[in-house]
Each structure stands twice: as structure tokens, then as C-alpha cells.
Amino acid sequence: MNTLYRQLPSIDKILNSAQGELLTARFGRSAVVNQLRSLLQLARRQIAQQQQLPRYFSDFSILYKKLAHDLQQQRQVAIKKVHNLTGTVLHTNLGRALWGQAAQQAALVAMQENVALEFDLSQSKRSHRDQYISELLAPLCGAEAVCIVNNNAAAVLLLLATFAAGKEVIISRGELIEIGGAFRIPDIMQQAGCKLVEVGTTNRTRLTDYADNITENTALLMKVHSSNYQICGFTESVGEADLAQLARQHHLPLISDLGSGALIDLSAYGLPTEPTPQKMLADGVDLVSFSGDKLLGGPQAGIIVGKKEYIERLQQHPLKRALRCDKVILAGLEATLRDYLFSEKLTDSNPTLRLLTQDPEHLQTLAEPLLRKLQEKLGADYALRIETSSAQIGSGSQPMYRIPSLAVTLQPHSAKNADLMQLIRSLKQLSQPIIGRIEQQKLWLDLRSVANPQQLLTTLDEL
């Protein structure tokens, strides 16, 4: 063992070699030293446990290659791009909405340059970072002003903390939803320091249920759109217009959490109707919040629209600074919203709407070359075919609705689940991992959700 330990090189010997100098020039001395120390520690452990010297310390040419590989791997970002073939277009685990070209370019400019984030160029004085989006979005949805925070949960938290801290908030029992990651409306209320007053029953809530529970300690009335579930059958709920009238009678604000928040009538694209902030505001709701990275098709953000007097109070709350968005998100969001000014071109400029509205004929043109490529690479081991599939919007949007789609399915000839698991592991080890879904003992590669079909085919060349 002592002989093996003596064969381990010194760090200086490696650094002072020609190959070592190339590594330090490429990665920096400290990074090379740290990696060398890690390798030497592993080598000493192997000598102690196995009485054997690692191969890379027996052949220095291997050592230099390993050092270069390991150091290059350290530069790789762990959040790597993947091919989404799950059939879920807005997949929370895969980053939700893709940004349009204009949003990407605006974000890149914000990263590379100084931008007039809180500077009024016409007046040469400080302005508010939400100003550009407020001026753009307010007329789009009929609001007086806008407040932007980093996601919709933050928007709800800010709303409750601003208007209801230490007071009561009345909400229907059937709207006490849980969103992704086990975040629940009652928990957000607790964090905001307000008291929940739940009225009605899970399936039926009437206007009198709200009216009978209004007291001198009531701060506001709240509506929550159940975008991620549905209650069917013997149900009753109170519409925004009726609830807004009750709120006005008692001089209380009415707020609405729309969750997914479509900014357009989705039925025009053959999708189920989703309530819009325009409709909520027209019905008399004072403040409406919704997400930026779901049906809107932009960056993650919480968007609050409504009456100027209330928006100003939100902007002045200390939490707003903690929850505000940075210049990159705001630039991407503004560019996304500007695409909505050209509504007839939205399915071209907005990737979310483009993916959701693809027709079956187009999906067929995507499925056929994918099938051929997979047959070339895997046809000997798997039964492959194009099958009809059911995709979904995702991120809690219209959970009961299924979008007709097409998928290439792969089923092992041996019908062994282990073979399918091995295939899935192989696909995840590609330079751009391919993520599908398992149903009926098959791997389904759904074309509805894939962002770059041509790049997908190129990636499969690695198999």
C-alpha cells in the first residue's frame, strides 16, 4: 500500500506539466487544484479499500482527459433543456409556458444592456418598474392600473396582506382550493395575517351565505376560480356581478383569483371557454389576479389588474418590494403582452397557443418522421405505431378537458416492463433528454407538446 501511495503525483507536478498548464489556462488554477484534490482523495480511499491505484493515476494521459471532462461538466447548467412529449403543454415540472421570439429578444436585451427600468425617458426622472406593463395591459383588459409580482400565489398573498391583515375574508367553502406543491388558499390567508370565513357548502353557496356573514370586521369578499378541478351535479355558486353588488352595498372590495387567467376568449381557438380578467372587471370585481406563465403564454409572474386606488395601495405595501419582478421578467412579459395587440397573429407569435391549436393533419406530419427515426433506431426491439392520443393544457388549466392529439407509441416485443424502463433511462441520458409518459404498458411520445420537432429528430441520432 505504501508503494501505491508513493505513486500518487503531487499537485504541483500536474500543474507544471504542459497539459496541466493548458488546463489552468482553460479553467483557472483554483478549479484545477480543487478537482485534483478530489481525485487524490478518491485514489487514497481506493488504495485503502482495494489496494489498487485508479487507472487515471497509472496513465497520466487518462488523468488529463478526466480532469478536462470533469471540469467541463462542472460548467454545465443542471437545468437543461428537454423535449416535452408528455402531451401536457403547460407542464409545471418542465417549466410551463415557452416564451415567444419577441419575449426572448426583449429578455436578452435586458440581460446584456442597461435598460430604462425605473426611469422615465420623457421626463428624465424616476418612474415605477410596473409602469410600462400597466400602460400596456390596462387597456387590453379594461383595468385602471396593474401591479406585477413574481407569481400568482405572491399576488394573492399581497392582496390579502394589503387589505385584510388582522381582519376577515369571506370565501365560498367550495373555492378553498389547493394549487401545485400543496399550497392552499387557507394557508396563504394565514400567512397574510387574515382570518378565513368560509361560507356555504362544498357544492352549493348562495348570495345570502356571503351576506349573512358580513360583520364590522370583514375586510373583503373573495372569489377563487377553480381552474384545477370541477364540481359537477347538484351545484350552485354566486356570480361575480351579484357578489360585486353585495360588496358595494357594504363598501367592501371584491377580489378574484383567476389562477390560469386567459387574456383572450379561448373558444375562438376551439378550446373551452376560460373566464378572462376583462369579464371579471366588467362584472364589477375590484382586483383580479392571474398567472403570466400559463394560458397567457409568458414568463412566470403574478399579474394584478383593477382599480387604481387599490393598485396604489398594493404598490406601497412593504411586501411588494420583496415580491417584485426583475428587469428580465418584466421585459419578457411586456413583449408577450405586446403580441396580444396583434390578436390575429397570436398562434404564430405565442408558442402556448400555437401548440394548443395545432390541427391533426399537422401533428401527422410530425409523427411520421418521428416514427421512421425510431424504427431505424429501435425497431428490432419495440413495436412502434402512431396512435390517437389525449393531450391536456396543464398547470391546472381545464383539467377535465382533453385535446385530441397523436403520439408515437413504443412497446417492448417481450412485454417486459424492465425493457420499457431501460428505454426511458436511455432517452433521459441523451444530450437533450426526451420525456414521454407511460400508459397501457407503452411509452407514449405525444406530438402535441413538442416544441422543436426537427431538433427532436437530431437528438434521436444519438441512440
Short mmCIF file of C-alpha atoms in Angstrom, two decimals:
data_model
loop_
_atom_site.label_atom_id
_atom_site.label_comp_id
_atom_site.label_asym_id
_atom_site.label_seq_id
_atom_site.Cartn_x
_atom_site.Cartn_y
_atom_site.Cartn_z
CA MET A 1 0.00 0.00 0.00
CA ASN A 2 2.81 2.39 0.80
CA THR A 3 4.21 1.80 -2.67
CA LEU A 4 0.85 2.70 -4.17
CA TYR A 5 0.56 5.85 -2.08
CA ARG A 6 4.03 6.95 -3.25
CA GLN A 7 2.90 6.65 -6.88
CA LEU A 8 0.33 9.39 -6.39
CA PRO A 9 1.63 12.58 -8.03
CA SER A 10 1.94 15.94 -6.32
CA ILE A 11 -0.45 18.67 -7.38
CA ASP A 12 2.49 20.86 -8.46
CA LYS A 13 3.78 18.14 -10.77
CA ILE A 14 0.47 18.02 -12.59
CA LEU A 15 0.06 21.79 -12.73
CA ASN A 16 3.58 22.41 -14.02
CA SER A 17 3.29 19.92 -16.89
CA ALA A 18 2.43 21.15 -20.38
CA GLN A 19 -1.03 19.56 -20.20
CA GLY A 20 -1.54 20.97 -16.71
CA GLU A 21 -0.75 24.47 -17.91
CA LEU A 22 -3.29 24.08 -20.70
CA LEU A 23 -5.92 23.06 -18.14
CA THR A 24 -5.18 26.02 -15.87
CA ALA A 25 -5.32 28.38 -18.86
CA ARG A 26 -8.72 26.96 -19.78
CA PHE A 27 -10.38 26.54 -16.38
CA GLY A 28 -8.28 28.56 -13.92
CA ARG A 29 -5.74 27.32 -11.37
CA SER A 30 -8.07 27.06 -8.37
CA ALA A 31 -10.64 24.91 -10.20
CA VAL A 32 -7.95 22.50 -11.43
CA VAL A 33 -6.40 22.30 -7.95
CA ASN A 34 -9.74 21.58 -6.31
CA GLN A 35 -10.56 18.83 -8.78
CA LEU A 36 -7.12 17.29 -8.40
CA ARG A 37 -7.53 17.22 -4.64
CA SER A 38 -10.86 15.42 -5.04
CA LEU A 39 -9.29 12.82 -7.33
CA LEU A 40 -6.37 12.27 -4.98
CA GLN A 41 -8.76 11.79 -2.07
CA LEU A 42 -10.73 9.21 -4.06
CA ALA A 43 -7.49 7.48 -5.04
CA ARG A 44 -6.33 7.20 -1.42
CA ARG A 45 -9.69 5.73 -0.48
CA GLN A 46 -9.45 3.14 -3.28
CA ILE A 47 -5.93 2.21 -2.24
CA ALA A 48 -7.06 1.72 1.36
CA GLN A 49 -10.12 -0.34 0.43
CA GLN A 50 -8.97 -2.25 -2.67
CA GLN A 51 -5.16 -1.99 -2.60
CA GLN A 52 -5.36 -0.70 -6.14
CA LEU A 53 -4.35 2.52 -7.86
CA PRO A 54 -7.06 4.15 -10.03
CA ARG A 55 -6.30 3.85 -13.73
CA TYR A 56 -6.13 7.61 -14.26
CA PHE A 57 -3.15 7.79 -11.87
CA SER A 58 -1.42 4.93 -13.65
CA ASP A 59 -1.69 6.70 -17.03
CA PHE A 60 -1.39 10.50 -16.88
CA SER A 61 -2.87 10.91 -20.38
CA ILE A 62 -6.09 9.48 -18.95
CA LEU A 63 -5.77 11.78 -15.93
CA TYR A 64 -5.63 14.93 -18.07
CA LYS A 65 -8.64 13.81 -20.12
CA LYS A 66 -10.58 13.05 -16.95
CA LEU A 67 -9.70 16.42 -15.44
CA ALA A 68 -10.84 18.23 -18.59
CA HIS A 69 -14.08 16.21 -18.69
CA ASP A 70 -14.87 16.71 -15.01
CA LEU A 71 -14.15 20.43 -15.12
CA GLN A 72 -16.25 20.86 -18.25
CA GLN A 73 -19.11 19.03 -16.54
CA GLN A 74 -18.93 21.50 -13.68
CA ARG A 75 -19.66 24.27 -16.17
CA GLN A 76 -22.84 22.58 -17.39
CA VAL A 77 -26.08 24.02 -16.05
CA ALA A 78 -28.11 21.37 -14.24
CA ILE A 79 -31.38 22.87 -15.51
CA LYS A 80 -31.02 21.53 -19.03
CA LYS A 81 -33.36 21.66 -21.97
CA VAL A 82 -35.55 18.63 -22.61
CA HIS A 83 -38.00 17.50 -25.29
CA ASN A 84 -41.52 17.56 -23.84
CA LEU A 85 -43.52 14.69 -25.36
CA THR A 86 -45.76 14.15 -22.36
CA GLY A 87 -48.80 15.65 -24.08
CA THR A 88 -49.05 18.27 -21.33
CA VAL A 89 -48.39 21.61 -22.99
CA LEU A 90 -48.02 23.70 -19.82
CA HIS A 91 -46.05 21.16 -17.80
CA THR A 92 -45.16 22.65 -14.40
CA ASN A 93 -42.23 20.27 -13.90
CA LEU A 94 -40.86 21.19 -17.32
CA GLY A 95 -41.12 24.96 -16.95
CA ARG A 96 -44.66 25.75 -18.14
CA ALA A 97 -45.04 28.26 -20.99
CA LEU A 98 -42.40 28.68 -23.67
CA TRP A 99 -41.51 32.28 -24.43
CA GLY A 100 -42.21 33.75 -27.84
CA GLN A 101 -39.41 35.14 -30.00
CA ALA A 102 -40.18 38.75 -29.08
CA ALA A 103 -40.12 37.93 -25.36
CA GLN A 104 -36.81 36.08 -25.73
CA GLN A 105 -35.24 39.01 -27.55
CA ALA A 106 -36.54 41.55 -25.04
CA ALA A 107 -35.18 39.47 -22.16
CA LEU A 108 -31.80 39.13 -23.88
CA VAL A 109 -31.54 42.89 -24.32
CA ALA A 110 -32.40 43.36 -20.64
CA MET A 111 -29.63 40.90 -19.70
CA GLN A 112 -26.99 42.48 -21.90
CA GLU A 113 -27.76 46.18 -21.59
CA ASN A 114 -28.78 48.83 -19.12
CA VAL A 115 -32.50 49.45 -19.57
CA ALA A 116 -34.91 52.18 -18.53
CA LEU A 117 -36.48 50.00 -15.86
CA GLU A 118 -37.46 52.71 -13.39
CA PHE A 119 -36.56 55.76 -15.46
CA ASP A 120 -38.97 57.97 -17.37
CA LEU A 121 -37.08 58.95 -20.52
CA SER A 122 -39.51 61.73 -21.44
CA GLN A 123 -39.40 63.38 -18.01
CA SER A 124 -35.81 62.40 -17.09
CA LYS A 125 -36.91 61.26 -13.66
CA ARG A 126 -37.53 58.10 -11.70
CA SER A 127 -40.62 56.09 -12.59
CA HIS A 128 -42.16 52.79 -11.44
CA ARG A 129 -40.97 49.46 -12.82
CA ASP A 130 -44.56 48.31 -13.46
CA GLN A 131 -45.36 51.43 -15.48
CA TYR A 132 -44.75 50.06 -18.99
CA ILE A 133 -46.82 46.95 -18.41
CA SER A 134 -49.55 48.91 -16.66
CA GLU A 135 -49.88 51.28 -19.61
CA LEU A 136 -50.00 48.30 -21.98
CA LEU A 137 -52.16 45.82 -20.09
CA ALA A 138 -54.70 48.23 -18.60
CA PRO A 139 -56.43 48.96 -21.95
CA LEU A 140 -56.08 45.31 -23.02
CA CYS A 141 -58.20 44.11 -20.12
CA GLY A 142 -60.15 47.23 -19.16
CA ALA A 143 -58.29 47.94 -15.91
CA GLU A 144 -57.30 51.28 -14.42
CA ALA A 145 -53.87 50.08 -13.30
CA VAL A 146 -51.68 46.99 -12.92
CA CYS A 147 -49.34 45.52 -10.30
CA ILE A 148 -46.77 42.80 -11.16
CA VAL A 149 -45.21 40.32 -8.71
CA ASN A 150 -43.28 37.09 -9.18
CA ASN A 151 -46.17 34.58 -9.35
CA ASN A 152 -49.89 34.33 -8.73
CA ALA A 153 -49.51 32.89 -5.23
CA ALA A 154 -47.48 36.01 -4.39
CA ALA A 155 -50.23 38.14 -5.93
CA VAL A 156 -52.85 36.56 -3.67
CA LEU A 157 -50.57 36.94 -0.65
CA LEU A 158 -50.02 40.62 -1.41
CA LEU A 159 -53.73 41.24 -1.93
CA LEU A 160 -54.68 39.67 1.39
CA ALA A 161 -51.82 41.24 3.36
CA THR A 162 -52.65 44.70 1.99
CA PHE A 163 -56.41 44.71 2.50
CA ALA A 164 -57.20 42.10 5.15
CA ALA A 165 -54.37 41.78 7.69
CA GLY A 166 -55.98 41.23 11.10
CA LYS A 167 -59.45 41.08 9.56
CA GLU A 168 -61.86 38.59 8.00
CA VAL A 169 -62.08 37.40 4.40
CA ILE A 170 -65.28 35.72 3.22
CA ILE A 171 -64.91 32.95 0.66
CA SER A 172 -67.05 30.03 -0.51
CA ARG A 173 -66.13 26.67 1.01
CA GLY A 174 -66.11 25.21 -2.50
CA GLU A 175 -63.32 27.61 -3.54
CA LEU A 176 -60.75 26.74 -0.86
CA ILE A 177 -58.50 25.20 -3.45
CA GLU A 178 -55.07 23.67 -3.26
CA ILE A 179 -52.66 24.58 -6.04
CA GLY A 180 -49.49 22.70 -7.05
CA GLY A 181 -46.94 21.84 -4.38
CA ALA A 182 -49.59 21.56 -1.63
CA PHE A 183 -50.05 25.35 -1.36
CA ARG A 184 -53.56 26.02 -0.13
CA ILE A 185 -55.67 29.17 -0.08
CA PRO A 186 -56.26 28.88 3.71
CA ASP A 187 -52.51 28.64 4.27
CA ILE A 188 -51.89 31.76 2.21
CA MET A 189 -54.56 33.55 4.21
CA GLN A 190 -52.86 32.52 7.44
CA GLN A 191 -49.52 33.83 6.20
CA ALA A 192 -51.17 37.12 5.23
CA GLY A 193 -52.48 37.52 8.79
CA CYS A 194 -56.16 37.44 7.95
CA LYS A 195 -59.00 35.24 9.21
CA LEU A 196 -60.78 32.88 6.86
CA VAL A 197 -64.58 32.89 6.96
CA GLU A 198 -65.80 30.03 4.79
CA VAL A 199 -69.45 30.09 3.77
CA GLY A 200 -71.84 27.74 2.02
CA THR A 201 -71.05 24.08 1.38
CA THR A 202 -68.57 22.33 -0.88
CA ASN A 203 -71.06 22.14 -3.74
CA ARG A 204 -73.55 24.96 -3.07
CA THR A 205 -73.04 28.56 -1.99
CA ARG A 206 -75.69 31.27 -2.23
CA LEU A 207 -75.53 35.06 -2.08
CA THR A 208 -77.21 35.00 1.34
CA ASP A 209 -74.32 32.91 2.67
CA TYR A 210 -72.00 35.83 1.99
CA ALA A 211 -74.44 38.49 3.19
CA ASP A 212 -75.20 36.71 6.48
CA ASN A 213 -71.51 36.57 7.42
CA ILE A 214 -70.52 40.18 6.76
CA THR A 215 -69.56 41.91 10.01
CA GLU A 216 -67.74 45.06 11.04
CA ASN A 217 -64.53 43.02 10.92
CA THR A 218 -64.99 41.91 7.30
CA ALA A 219 -62.19 43.25 5.08
CA LEU A 220 -63.21 41.92 1.69
CA LEU A 221 -65.08 39.29 -0.29
CA MET A 222 -63.04 36.83 -2.33
CA LYS A 223 -63.72 34.63 -5.36
CA VAL A 224 -61.36 31.89 -6.48
CA HIS A 225 -61.70 30.32 -9.91
CA SER A 226 -61.46 26.55 -9.58
CA SER A 227 -59.29 26.20 -12.66
CA ASN A 228 -57.63 22.98 -11.47
CA TYR A 229 -60.76 20.99 -10.58
CA GLN A 230 -64.51 20.84 -11.27
CA ILE A 231 -67.57 20.17 -9.13
CA CYS A 232 -70.42 18.70 -11.17
CA GLY A 233 -74.02 17.77 -10.45
CA PHE A 234 -76.03 19.40 -7.67
CA THR A 235 -74.12 22.71 -7.53
CA GLU A 236 -74.72 26.40 -7.08
CA SER A 237 -72.35 29.35 -6.91
CA VAL A 238 -72.59 33.12 -6.89
CA GLY A 239 -71.55 35.03 -9.99
CA GLU A 240 -69.14 37.94 -9.85
CA ALA A 241 -71.75 40.53 -10.85
CA ASP A 242 -74.08 39.62 -7.97
CA LEU A 243 -71.22 39.40 -5.49
CA ALA A 244 -69.84 42.76 -6.66
CA GLN A 245 -73.22 44.39 -5.99
CA LEU A 246 -73.25 42.95 -2.46
CA ALA A 247 -69.69 44.16 -1.88
CA ARG A 248 -70.60 47.69 -2.99
CA GLN A 249 -73.59 47.76 -0.66
CA HIS A 250 -71.26 47.11 2.25
CA HIS A 251 -68.38 49.28 0.93
CA LEU A 252 -66.09 46.27 0.65
CA PRO A 253 -63.64 45.39 -2.11
CA LEU A 254 -64.20 42.20 -4.11
CA ILE A 255 -61.11 40.36 -5.30
CA SER A 256 -60.86 37.39 -7.65
CA ASP A 257 -58.06 34.87 -8.10
CA LEU A 258 -58.35 33.58 -11.67
CA GLY A 259 -55.33 31.30 -11.47
CA SER A 260 -54.54 30.41 -15.08
CA GLY A 261 -56.00 33.62 -16.41
CA ALA A 262 -56.58 33.64 -20.18
CA LEU A 263 -56.42 37.09 -21.72
CA ILE A 264 -58.48 36.09 -24.76
CA ASP A 265 -61.60 34.07 -25.49
CA LEU A 266 -60.17 30.58 -25.91
CA SER A 267 -63.36 29.30 -27.53
CA ALA A 268 -62.33 31.21 -30.66
CA TYR A 269 -59.47 28.68 -30.94
CA GLY A 270 -61.63 25.62 -30.36
CA LEU A 271 -60.71 25.37 -26.68
CA PRO A 272 -63.08 25.52 -23.68
CA THR A 273 -64.09 28.97 -22.51
CA GLU A 274 -61.99 30.26 -19.63
CA PRO A 275 -63.03 33.35 -17.61
CA THR A 276 -60.98 36.41 -18.51
CA PRO A 277 -59.91 39.35 -16.35
CA GLN A 278 -61.81 41.60 -18.77
CA LYS A 279 -65.05 39.81 -17.88
CA MET A 280 -64.33 39.88 -14.16
CA LEU A 281 -63.63 43.62 -14.17
CA ALA A 282 -66.70 44.30 -16.30
CA ASP A 283 -68.79 42.40 -13.75
CA GLY A 284 -67.59 44.73 -11.00
CA VAL A 285 -64.66 42.87 -9.43
CA ASP A 286 -62.24 45.41 -7.97
CA LEU A 287 -58.99 43.43 -8.30
CA VAL A 288 -58.22 40.33 -10.36
CA SER A 289 -55.03 38.26 -10.19
CA PHE A 290 -53.73 35.64 -12.64
CA SER A 291 -50.55 33.94 -13.81
CA GLY A 292 -48.18 35.02 -16.55
CA ASP A 293 -46.75 31.60 -17.44
CA LYS A 294 -49.93 29.61 -18.00
CA LEU A 295 -52.61 30.43 -20.58
CA LEU A 296 -51.12 33.88 -21.12
CA GLY A 297 -48.03 32.16 -22.53
CA GLY A 298 -45.32 34.32 -20.98
CA PRO A 299 -42.83 34.40 -18.10
CA GLN A 300 -43.66 33.40 -14.55
CA ALA A 301 -45.39 36.37 -12.96
CA GLY A 302 -48.38 37.28 -10.84
CA ILE A 303 -50.49 39.95 -12.54
CA ILE A 304 -52.99 42.03 -10.58
CA VAL A 305 -55.35 44.30 -12.51
CA GLY A 306 -58.10 46.57 -11.28
CA LYS A 307 -58.94 49.92 -9.72
CA LYS A 308 -56.14 52.45 -9.47
CA GLU A 309 -56.78 53.36 -5.83
CA TYR A 310 -56.38 49.74 -4.79
CA ILE A 311 -53.38 49.10 -7.05
CA GLU A 312 -51.61 52.08 -5.49
CA ARG A 313 -52.07 50.57 -2.03
CA LEU A 314 -50.57 47.31 -3.27
CA GLN A 315 -47.57 49.13 -4.70
CA GLN A 316 -46.94 50.86 -1.37
CA HIS A 317 -47.04 47.69 0.75
CA PRO A 318 -43.61 46.53 2.02
CA LEU A 319 -44.25 43.04 0.62
CA LYS A 320 -44.35 44.42 -2.91
CA ARG A 321 -40.61 45.06 -2.90
CA ALA A 322 -39.94 41.52 -1.70
CA LEU A 323 -42.22 40.06 -4.40
CA ARG A 324 -41.41 42.29 -7.35
CA CYS A 325 -40.03 41.02 -10.67
CA ASP A 326 -36.64 41.81 -12.13
CA LYS A 327 -35.89 43.54 -15.43
CA VAL A 328 -35.62 40.29 -17.44
CA ILE A 329 -39.06 39.02 -16.42
CA LEU A 330 -40.66 42.41 -16.94
CA ALA A 331 -39.11 42.76 -20.40
CA GLY A 332 -40.29 39.28 -21.39
CA LEU A 333 -43.76 39.90 -20.02
CA GLU A 334 -44.11 43.24 -21.81
CA ALA A 335 -43.08 41.68 -25.12
CA THR A 336 -45.54 38.80 -24.59
CA LEU A 337 -48.36 41.25 -23.95
CA ARG A 338 -47.47 43.34 -26.98
CA ASP A 339 -48.12 40.28 -29.13
CA TYR A 340 -51.72 40.44 -27.88
CA LEU A 341 -52.11 43.75 -29.69
CA PHE A 342 -51.98 41.69 -32.90
CA SER A 343 -54.57 39.07 -31.99
CA GLU A 344 -54.88 37.54 -35.48
CA LYS A 345 -51.19 36.56 -35.32
CA LEU A 346 -51.19 35.14 -31.80
CA THR A 347 -50.99 31.49 -32.85
CA ASP A 348 -47.80 32.39 -34.73
CA SER A 349 -46.14 34.50 -32.04
CA ASN A 350 -47.32 32.77 -28.86
CA PRO A 351 -45.88 29.22 -28.50
CA THR A 352 -48.52 28.13 -25.97
CA LEU A 353 -51.40 28.99 -28.29
CA ARG A 354 -49.52 27.54 -31.26
CA LEU A 355 -49.09 24.18 -29.55
CA LEU A 356 -52.64 24.09 -28.23
CA THR A 357 -54.22 24.87 -31.60
CA GLN A 358 -52.24 22.54 -33.90
CA ASP A 359 -54.60 20.60 -36.18
CA PRO A 360 -54.44 16.77 -36.50
CA GLU A 361 -53.07 16.97 -40.05
CA HIS A 362 -50.08 18.95 -38.83
CA LEU A 363 -49.48 16.52 -35.99
CA GLN A 364 -49.50 13.69 -38.54
CA THR A 365 -46.67 15.39 -40.44
CA LEU A 366 -44.69 15.49 -37.20
CA ALA A 367 -45.46 11.92 -36.19
CA GLU A 368 -44.43 10.21 -39.43
CA PRO A 369 -40.73 11.22 -39.47
CA LEU A 370 -40.52 10.51 -35.73
CA LEU A 371 -41.90 7.01 -36.32
CA ARG A 372 -39.38 6.38 -39.12
CA LYS A 373 -36.47 7.57 -37.00
CA LEU A 374 -37.49 5.38 -34.07
CA GLN A 375 -38.00 2.37 -36.35
CA GLU A 376 -34.48 2.90 -37.67
CA LYS A 377 -33.02 3.07 -34.17
CA LEU A 378 -35.26 0.78 -32.10
CA GLY A 379 -37.46 -1.20 -34.48
CA ALA A 380 -35.81 -4.52 -33.69
CA ASP A 381 -36.74 -4.38 -30.02
CA TYR A 382 -40.02 -2.48 -29.91
CA ALA A 383 -43.40 -2.40 -31.61
CA LEU A 384 -43.89 1.15 -32.85
CA ARG A 385 -47.01 2.80 -34.21
CA ILE A 386 -48.79 6.13 -34.48
CA GLU A 387 -51.86 6.24 -32.25
CA THR A 388 -54.52 8.76 -31.34
CA SER A 389 -53.81 10.37 -28.00
CA SER A 390 -55.35 12.77 -25.49
CA ALA A 391 -53.23 15.78 -24.57
CA GLN A 392 -54.00 18.41 -21.96
CA ILE A 393 -53.33 22.07 -21.32
CA GLY A 394 -51.64 21.52 -17.95
CA SER A 395 -50.72 23.66 -14.92
CA GLY A 396 -54.22 23.29 -13.51
CA SER A 397 -55.91 24.75 -16.60
CA GLN A 398 -59.10 22.97 -17.72
CA PRO A 399 -58.13 19.66 -16.06
CA MET A 400 -61.15 17.76 -17.37
CA TYR A 401 -60.61 18.80 -20.99
CA ARG A 402 -58.61 16.57 -23.30
CA ILE A 403 -57.20 17.81 -26.59
CA PRO A 404 -57.18 15.34 -29.49
CA SER A 405 -53.58 14.51 -30.36
CA LEU A 406 -51.26 11.96 -31.95
CA ALA A 407 -48.43 10.01 -30.36
CA VAL A 408 -45.78 7.56 -31.44
CA THR A 409 -46.01 4.61 -29.04
CA LEU A 410 -43.28 2.12 -28.18
CA GLN A 411 -43.98 -1.28 -26.64
CA PRO A 412 -41.29 -3.90 -25.99
CA HIS A 413 -41.76 -7.09 -28.05
CA SER A 414 -41.05 -9.05 -24.88
CA ALA A 415 -43.70 -7.08 -22.95
CA LYS A 416 -41.25 -6.80 -20.07
CA ASN A 417 -41.61 -3.66 -18.00
CA ALA A 418 -37.87 -3.66 -17.37
CA ASP A 419 -37.23 -3.14 -21.09
CA LEU A 420 -39.52 -0.12 -21.08
CA MET A 421 -37.75 1.33 -18.06
CA GLN A 422 -34.39 0.87 -19.77
CA LEU A 423 -35.67 2.72 -22.83
CA ILE A 424 -36.90 5.59 -20.68
CA ARG A 425 -33.49 5.78 -18.96
CA SER A 426 -31.75 5.81 -22.34
CA LEU A 427 -33.94 8.64 -23.61
CA LYS A 428 -33.24 10.68 -20.47
CA GLN A 429 -29.48 10.27 -20.95
CA LEU A 430 -29.46 11.96 -24.36
CA SER A 431 -27.88 15.41 -24.72
CA GLN A 432 -31.43 16.80 -24.72
CA PRO A 433 -33.46 14.26 -22.72
CA ILE A 434 -36.77 13.07 -24.17
CA ILE A 435 -39.65 12.93 -21.69
CA GLY A 436 -42.80 10.99 -22.54
CA ARG A 437 -45.48 9.25 -20.50
CA ILE A 438 -46.32 5.62 -19.72
CA GLU A 439 -49.82 4.27 -20.35
CA GLN A 440 -51.06 0.76 -21.18
CA GLN A 441 -47.53 -0.64 -20.81
CA LYS A 442 -46.33 1.60 -23.63
CA LEU A 443 -44.19 4.71 -23.85
CA TRP A 444 -46.23 7.48 -25.47
CA LEU A 445 -44.38 10.29 -27.26
CA ASP A 446 -47.15 12.83 -27.74
CA LEU A 447 -46.57 15.35 -30.54
CA ARG A 448 -48.96 17.99 -29.15
CA SER A 449 -46.42 19.31 -26.65
CA VAL A 450 -43.10 19.07 -28.52
CA ALA A 451 -41.54 22.48 -29.12
CA ASN A 452 -38.89 21.67 -31.72
CA PRO A 453 -39.69 18.56 -33.80
CA GLN A 454 -36.62 18.91 -36.03
CA GLN A 455 -34.27 19.12 -33.06
CA LEU A 456 -36.01 16.05 -31.63
CA LEU A 457 -35.07 14.02 -34.71
CA THR A 458 -31.48 15.25 -34.47
CA THR A 459 -31.31 14.24 -30.82
CA LEU A 460 -32.51 10.73 -31.66
CA ASP A 461 -29.43 10.26 -33.88
CA GLU A 462 -27.52 9.77 -30.62
CA LEU A 463 -29.32 6.49 -29.87
#
